CSV table of C-alpha atoms in Angstrom, one decimal:
chain,number,residue,atom,x,y,z
B,1,MET,CA,-39.8,17.1,-19.9
B,2,THR,CA,-38.0,16.0,-23.1
B,3,VAL,CA,-35.9,12.8,-23.3
B,4,GLU,CA,-32.8,14.9,-23.2
B,5,GLN,CA,-33.9,16.4,-19.9
B,6,VAL,CA,-34.5,13.2,-18.3
B,7,LEU,CA,-31.3,11.7,-19.8
B,8,PHE,CA,-29.4,14.7,-18.3
B,9,LEU,CA,-31.0,14.3,-14.7
B,10,ILE,CA,-30.2,10.5,-14.6
B,11,THR,CA,-26.7,11.1,-15.8
B,12,GLY,CA,-26.1,13.9,-13.6
B,13,ALA,CA,-27.3,12.1,-10.5
B,14,VAL,CA,-25.3,9.2,-11.3
B,15,THR,CA,-22.1,11.2,-11.9
B,16,LEU,CA,-22.8,13.2,-8.7
B,17,ILE,CA,-23.3,10.1,-6.4
B,18,ALA,CA,-20.1,8.6,-8.0
B,19,ALA,CA,-18.3,11.7,-7.2
B,20,VAL,CA,-19.4,11.7,-3.7
B,21,MET,CA,-18.5,8.1,-3.3
B,22,VAL,CA,-15.1,9.0,-4.7
B,23,VAL,CA,-14.4,11.5,-1.7
B,24,THR,CA,-16.1,9.4,1.0
B,25,SER,CA,-15.3,5.8,0.3
B,26,PRO,CA,-12.9,4.4,3.0
B,27,ARG,CA,-11.5,2.0,0.6
B,28,LEU,CA,-9.3,3.7,-1.9
B,29,VAL,CA,-9.7,0.7,-4.7
B,30,HIS,CA,-13.3,1.4,-4.5
B,31,ALA,CA,-13.0,5.1,-4.7
B,32,GLY,CA,-10.9,4.5,-7.8
B,33,LEU,CA,-13.6,2.5,-9.2
B,34,TRP,CA,-16.2,5.1,-8.4
B,35,LEU,CA,-13.8,7.5,-10.1
B,36,ILE,CA,-14.2,5.6,-13.4
B,37,MET,CA,-18.0,5.8,-12.8
B,38,ALA,CA,-17.9,9.6,-12.6
B,39,LEU,CA,-15.7,10.0,-15.5
B,40,ALA,CA,-17.9,7.8,-17.7
B,41,GLY,CA,-21.1,10.0,-16.7
B,42,MET,CA,-19.0,12.9,-17.8
B,43,ALA,CA,-18.4,11.3,-21.1
B,44,VAL,CA,-22.2,10.8,-21.5
B,45,LEU,CA,-22.8,14.6,-20.7
B,46,PHE,CA,-20.4,15.4,-23.5
B,47,VAL,CA,-22.2,13.4,-25.9
B,48,LEU,CA,-25.4,15.3,-24.6
B,49,LEU,CA,-23.5,18.5,-25.4
B,50,GLU,CA,-23.3,17.1,-29.1
B,51,ASN,CA,-19.3,16.6,-28.9
B,52,GLY,CA,-18.9,13.2,-29.5
B,53,PHE,CA,-15.1,13.5,-30.1
B,54,LEU,CA,-14.4,14.9,-26.8
B,55,ALA,CA,-16.4,12.1,-25.2
B,56,VAL,CA,-14.2,9.6,-27.0
B,57,VAL,CA,-11.1,11.7,-25.7
B,58,GLN,CA,-12.5,11.6,-22.2
B,59,VAL,CA,-13.0,7.8,-22.2
B,60,ALA,CA,-9.2,7.4,-23.8
B,61,ILE,CA,-7.6,9.7,-21.5
B,62,TYR,CA,-9.2,9.8,-18.5
B,63,ILE,CA,-10.7,6.3,-18.1
B,64,ASP,CA,-8.2,4.5,-20.0
B,65,ALA,CA,-5.0,6.4,-18.7
B,66,ILE,CA,-5.6,8.4,-15.6
B,67,ALA,CA,-8.0,6.2,-13.7
B,68,ILE,CA,-6.0,3.1,-14.4
B,69,LEU,CA,-2.8,4.9,-13.4
B,70,ILE,CA,-4.5,5.9,-10.1
B,71,ILE,CA,-5.8,2.4,-9.4
B,72,ILE,CA,-2.5,1.0,-9.9
B,73,THR,CA,-0.9,3.6,-7.5
B,74,VAL,CA,-3.6,2.7,-5.0
B,75,MET,CA,-2.5,-0.9,-5.4
B,76,LEU,CA,1.2,-0.2,-5.1
B,77,THR,CA,0.7,1.9,-1.8
B,78,ARG,CA,-2.3,0.2,-0.3
B,79,ALA,CA,-0.6,-1.5,2.5
B,80,VAL,CA,0.2,1.5,4.3
B,81,MET,CA,-3.2,3.0,5.2
B,82,ARG,CA,-5.7,0.6,6.4
B,83,GLU,CA,-9.4,1.1,6.0
B,84,THR,CA,-10.1,1.2,9.7
B,85,GLU,CA,-7.8,4.3,10.1
B,86,PRO,CA,-9.7,7.5,9.7
B,87,GLN,CA,-9.6,8.7,5.9
B,88,MET,CA,-10.5,12.2,6.6
B,89,ASN,CA,-8.2,14.8,8.5
B,90,ARG,CA,-9.2,16.8,11.5
B,91,LEU,CA,-10.6,19.7,9.6
B,92,TRP,CA,-12.9,17.9,7.3
B,93,VAL,CA,-15.8,19.8,8.9
B,94,LEU,CA,-14.4,22.9,7.8
B,95,ALA,CA,-13.5,21.7,4.4
B,96,GLY,CA,-17.1,20.7,4.0
B,97,LEU,CA,-18.3,23.9,5.2
B,98,GLY,CA,-16.1,25.8,2.7
B,99,ALA,CA,-17.0,23.5,-0.2
B,100,SER,CA,-20.7,23.9,0.3
B,101,MET,CA,-20.3,27.8,0.9
B,102,LEU,CA,-18.4,27.8,-2.6
B,103,PHE,CA,-21.2,25.7,-4.0
B,104,ALA,CA,-23.8,28.1,-2.9
B,105,GLY,CA,-22.1,31.0,-4.4
B,106,LEU,CA,-21.6,29.3,-7.7
B,107,MET,CA,-25.0,28.2,-7.8
B,108,ALA,CA,-26.0,31.9,-7.4
B,109,ILE,CA,-24.0,32.8,-10.3
B,110,ALA,CA,-25.1,30.0,-12.4
B,111,LEU,CA,-28.7,30.9,-11.9
B,112,GLN,CA,-28.2,34.5,-12.8
B,113,LEU,CA,-26.2,33.1,-15.9
B,114,GLY,CA,-28.9,30.8,-16.7
B,115,ALA,CA,-31.6,33.5,-16.7
B,116,THR,CA,-29.7,35.6,-19.4
B,117,ALA,CA,-28.7,32.5,-21.4
B,118,PRO,CA,-29.9,32.5,-25.1
B,119,ALA,CA,-33.3,30.7,-25.3
B,120,SER,CA,-32.1,28.5,-28.0
B,121,LEU,CA,-29.0,26.7,-28.7
B,122,ALA,CA,-26.4,28.3,-31.0
B,123,ALA,CA,-25.9,26.4,-34.5
B,124,VAL,CA,-23.5,23.8,-34.2
B,125,LEU,CA,-21.5,22.7,-37.3
B,126,GLU,CA,-21.6,19.4,-38.8
B,127,PRO,CA,-19.8,16.8,-36.8
B,128,GLU,CA,-17.2,16.2,-39.5
B,129,ALA,CA,-16.9,19.8,-40.5
B,130,GLY,CA,-16.5,20.9,-36.9
B,131,LEU,CA,-13.9,18.3,-36.2
B,132,GLU,CA,-12.0,19.2,-39.4
B,133,LEU,CA,-12.0,22.7,-38.1
B,134,LEU,CA,-10.8,21.8,-34.7
B,135,GLY,CA,-7.8,19.7,-35.9
B,136,ARG,CA,-6.8,22.5,-38.4
B,137,SER,CA,-7.0,25.2,-36.1
B,138,LEU,CA,-4.8,23.2,-33.6
B,139,VAL,CA,-1.9,23.4,-36.1
B,140,ASP,CA,-2.8,26.8,-37.5
B,141,VAL,CA,-0.1,29.6,-37.2
B,142,ASP,CA,-2.9,32.1,-36.9
B,143,ALA,CA,-4.9,29.8,-34.3
B,144,PHE,CA,-3.7,27.5,-31.6
B,145,ILE,CA,-0.4,26.2,-32.6
B,146,LEU,CA,1.5,27.8,-29.7
B,147,PRO,CA,-0.5,26.1,-26.9
B,148,PHE,CA,-0.6,23.0,-28.9
B,149,GLU,CA,3.2,22.8,-29.1
B,150,VAL,CA,3.7,23.9,-25.4
B,151,ALA,CA,1.2,21.2,-24.4
B,152,SER,CA,3.1,18.6,-26.4
B,153,VAL,CA,6.5,19.8,-24.6
B,154,LEU,CA,4.7,19.7,-21.3
B,155,LEU,CA,3.6,16.0,-22.0
B,156,VAL,CA,7.2,15.1,-22.8
B,157,ALA,CA,8.7,16.7,-19.8
B,158,ALA,CA,6.1,15.2,-17.5
B,159,LEU,CA,6.7,11.7,-19.2
B,160,ILE,CA,10.5,12.0,-18.6
B,161,GLY,CA,10.0,13.7,-15.2
B,162,ALA,CA,7.6,10.9,-14.0
B,163,ILE,CA,10.1,8.2,-15.1
B,164,VAL,CA,13.0,9.9,-13.3
B,165,VAL,CA,11.0,10.5,-10.0
B,166,ALA,CA,9.6,7.1,-9.9
B,167,MET,CA,12.8,5.3,-10.6
B,168,VAL,CA,14.2,3.1,-8.1
B,169,PRO,CA,17.2,5.0,-6.7
B,170,ARG,CA,20.8,3.3,-7.3
B,171,GLY,CA,21.5,0.9,-4.5
B,172,GLY,CA,18.1,0.0,-3.9
B,173,ALA,CA,15.3,1.7,-2.1
B,174,SER,CA,16.0,0.3,1.5
B,175,ALA,CA,19.4,2.2,1.4
B,176,GLN,CA,17.6,5.5,1.2
B,177,ASP,CA,16.1,6.4,4.5
B,178,GLY,CA,14.9,9.8,3.3
B,179,ARG,CA,15.6,11.4,6.8
V,1,MET,CA,-33.7,21.5,-24.5
V,2,ILE,CA,-31.7,21.4,-21.3
V,3,PRO,CA,-31.1,24.8,-19.7
V,4,LEU,CA,-27.7,25.9,-19.5
V,5,SER,CA,-27.8,26.6,-15.8
V,6,TRP,CA,-28.5,22.8,-15.1
V,7,TYR,CA,-25.0,22.3,-16.6
V,8,LEU,CA,-23.5,25.0,-14.6
V,9,ILE,CA,-25.1,23.7,-11.3
V,10,LEU,CA,-24.1,20.1,-12.0
V,11,ALA,CA,-20.4,21.3,-12.8
V,12,ALA,CA,-20.4,23.7,-9.6
V,13,ALA,CA,-21.5,20.5,-7.5
V,14,LEU,CA,-18.8,18.2,-9.0
V,15,PHE,CA,-16.2,21.0,-8.5
V,16,CYS,CA,-17.2,21.4,-4.7
V,17,VAL,CA,-17.3,17.6,-4.2
V,18,GLY,CA,-13.7,17.5,-5.7
V,19,LEU,CA,-12.7,20.4,-3.4
V,20,PHE,CA,-14.0,18.8,-0.3
V,21,GLY,CA,-12.0,15.5,-1.3
V,22,VAL,CA,-8.7,17.5,-1.8
V,23,LEU,CA,-9.3,19.4,1.6
V,24,ALA,CA,-10.5,16.6,3.8
V,25,ARG,CA,-8.8,13.4,2.6
V,26,ARG,CA,-5.7,12.1,4.2
V,27,ASN,CA,-4.4,10.0,1.5
V,28,ALA,CA,-2.4,11.6,-1.1
V,29,VAL,CA,-3.9,9.4,-3.9
V,30,ALA,CA,-7.3,10.4,-2.7
V,31,ILE,CA,-6.3,14.0,-3.1
V,32,LEU,CA,-5.2,13.4,-6.6
V,33,MET,CA,-8.7,11.9,-7.5
V,34,GLY,CA,-10.3,15.0,-6.0
V,35,ILE,CA,-8.2,17.2,-8.4
V,36,GLU,CA,-9.3,14.9,-11.4
V,37,LEU,CA,-13.0,15.6,-10.4
V,38,MET,CA,-12.3,19.3,-10.2
V,39,LEU,CA,-10.6,19.3,-13.6
V,40,ASN,CA,-13.5,17.5,-15.1
V,41,ALA,CA,-16.1,19.9,-13.8
V,42,VAL,CA,-14.3,22.6,-15.2
V,43,ASN,CA,-14.3,20.8,-18.6
V,44,LEU,CA,-18.1,20.2,-18.4
V,45,ASN,CA,-18.4,24.2,-17.8
V,46,LEU,CA,-16.2,24.8,-20.8
V,47,LEU,CA,-18.0,22.6,-23.1
V,48,ALA,CA,-21.3,23.9,-21.8
V,49,PHE,CA,-20.4,27.4,-22.5
V,50,TRP,CA,-19.0,26.4,-25.8
V,51,ARG,CA,-22.2,24.6,-26.9
V,52,TYR,CA,-24.7,27.2,-25.8
V,53,LEU,CA,-22.8,30.5,-26.7
V,54,HIS,CA,-20.0,29.9,-29.5
V,55,SER,CA,-20.5,26.4,-30.9
V,56,ASP,CA,-19.5,27.8,-34.4
V,57,GLN,CA,-15.9,28.4,-33.0
V,58,VAL,CA,-13.2,26.1,-31.6
V,59,SER,CA,-11.9,28.0,-28.8
V,60,GLY,CA,-14.0,26.1,-26.2
V,61,GLN,CA,-13.0,22.7,-27.5
V,62,VAL,CA,-9.3,23.7,-27.7
V,63,PHE,CA,-9.5,24.8,-24.0
V,64,VAL,CA,-10.9,21.3,-23.1
V,65,ILE,CA,-8.0,19.7,-25.0
V,66,ILE,CA,-5.5,21.7,-23.4
V,67,VAL,CA,-7.0,20.9,-19.7
V,68,PHE,CA,-6.7,17.0,-20.9
V,69,ALA,CA,-3.1,17.4,-21.8
V,70,VAL,CA,-2.5,19.1,-18.4
V,71,ALA,CA,-4.5,16.6,-16.4
V,72,ALA,CA,-2.4,13.8,-18.0
V,73,ALA,CA,0.7,15.3,-17.2
V,74,GLU,CA,-0.3,16.2,-13.7
V,75,ALA,CA,-1.6,12.6,-12.9
V,76,ALA,CA,1.7,11.3,-14.1
V,77,VAL,CA,4.0,13.4,-12.2
V,78,GLY,CA,1.8,13.4,-9.1
V,79,LEU,CA,1.5,9.6,-8.9
V,80,ALA,CA,5.2,9.3,-9.5
V,81,LEU,CA,5.8,11.7,-6.7
V,82,ILE,CA,3.4,9.6,-4.6
V,83,ILE,CA,5.2,6.3,-5.5
V,84,SER,CA,8.6,8.0,-4.7
V,85,ILE,CA,7.5,9.3,-1.5
V,86,TYR,CA,6.1,5.9,-0.5
V,87,ARG,CA,9.2,4.1,-1.4
V,88,ARG,CA,11.3,6.3,0.8
V,89,ARG,CA,9.0,7.1,3.8
V,90,GLN,CA,6.6,4.1,3.6
V,91,THR,CA,3.5,6.6,3.9
V,92,VAL,CA,1.0,8.1,1.6
V,93,ALA,CA,-0.7,10.2,4.2
V,94,ALA,CA,-0.5,13.8,3.4
V,95,GLU,CA,0.0,15.2,6.9
V,96,GLU,CA,3.0,12.7,7.4
V,97,ILE,CA,4.9,14.2,4.5
V,98,ASP,CA,6.3,17.1,6.2
V,99,MET,CA,10.0,17.2,5.5
V,100,LEU,CA,9.6,20.7,4.2
V,101,LYS,CA,7.5,21.9,6.9
V,102,TRP,CA,9.5,24.2,9.3
């Protein structure tokens, strides 16, 4: 086994264990911290795939923004669900069964695909050249400017929508019963 | 060299773990965490295919970047909804949020 394969196996095992802990941990704050672990493992896998830029983006967006947002929400809402309450719903056995069946199917496809995959890696561009090409293609009229602009509109809409939805209603929260 | 199928199997495992979290957890924030895991697994798949098949092109990376943007928007709106529901109903358990259930 090469060094890369050992690194992949270690990182993959850590990521997978962290992911399992995210969905099974009874304490939500712990689940959030395990989520950071899983996302960091994913960033290492991105580096193994020779894409350092997206690894940095993964750290900056997922770990820095989304995971912190999730943990803050857990802290804002933690008083309602005690750790002693069951954290899984009644149908969790069915959910586990469905998820493992999907995994079996996906693994069969992955093994088939892996058998037909090219034996050697495709040539990768120089990191700087590849990054420049990526940046140019995002604003190129012939390439990806439309998805790029739609994504920016989506982000602005989500930002404004999140502020409006989470705003304290006029007259204080206690005045609104909701029912 | 790492075989492509290793990445695919790991991504499939992560996706299914996230799917289990979405289907089985009661807490709405935990459900969102499962969704993030699933989106990450998809990103790993996209990048693995990009690296092994078409690493001279940018489309695989652009897909990943768009998924990042959508994940950020989804997390922001989802968590804002959860905070708003918590403020009005004092609950974050998914089965108790049933106002629209007839």
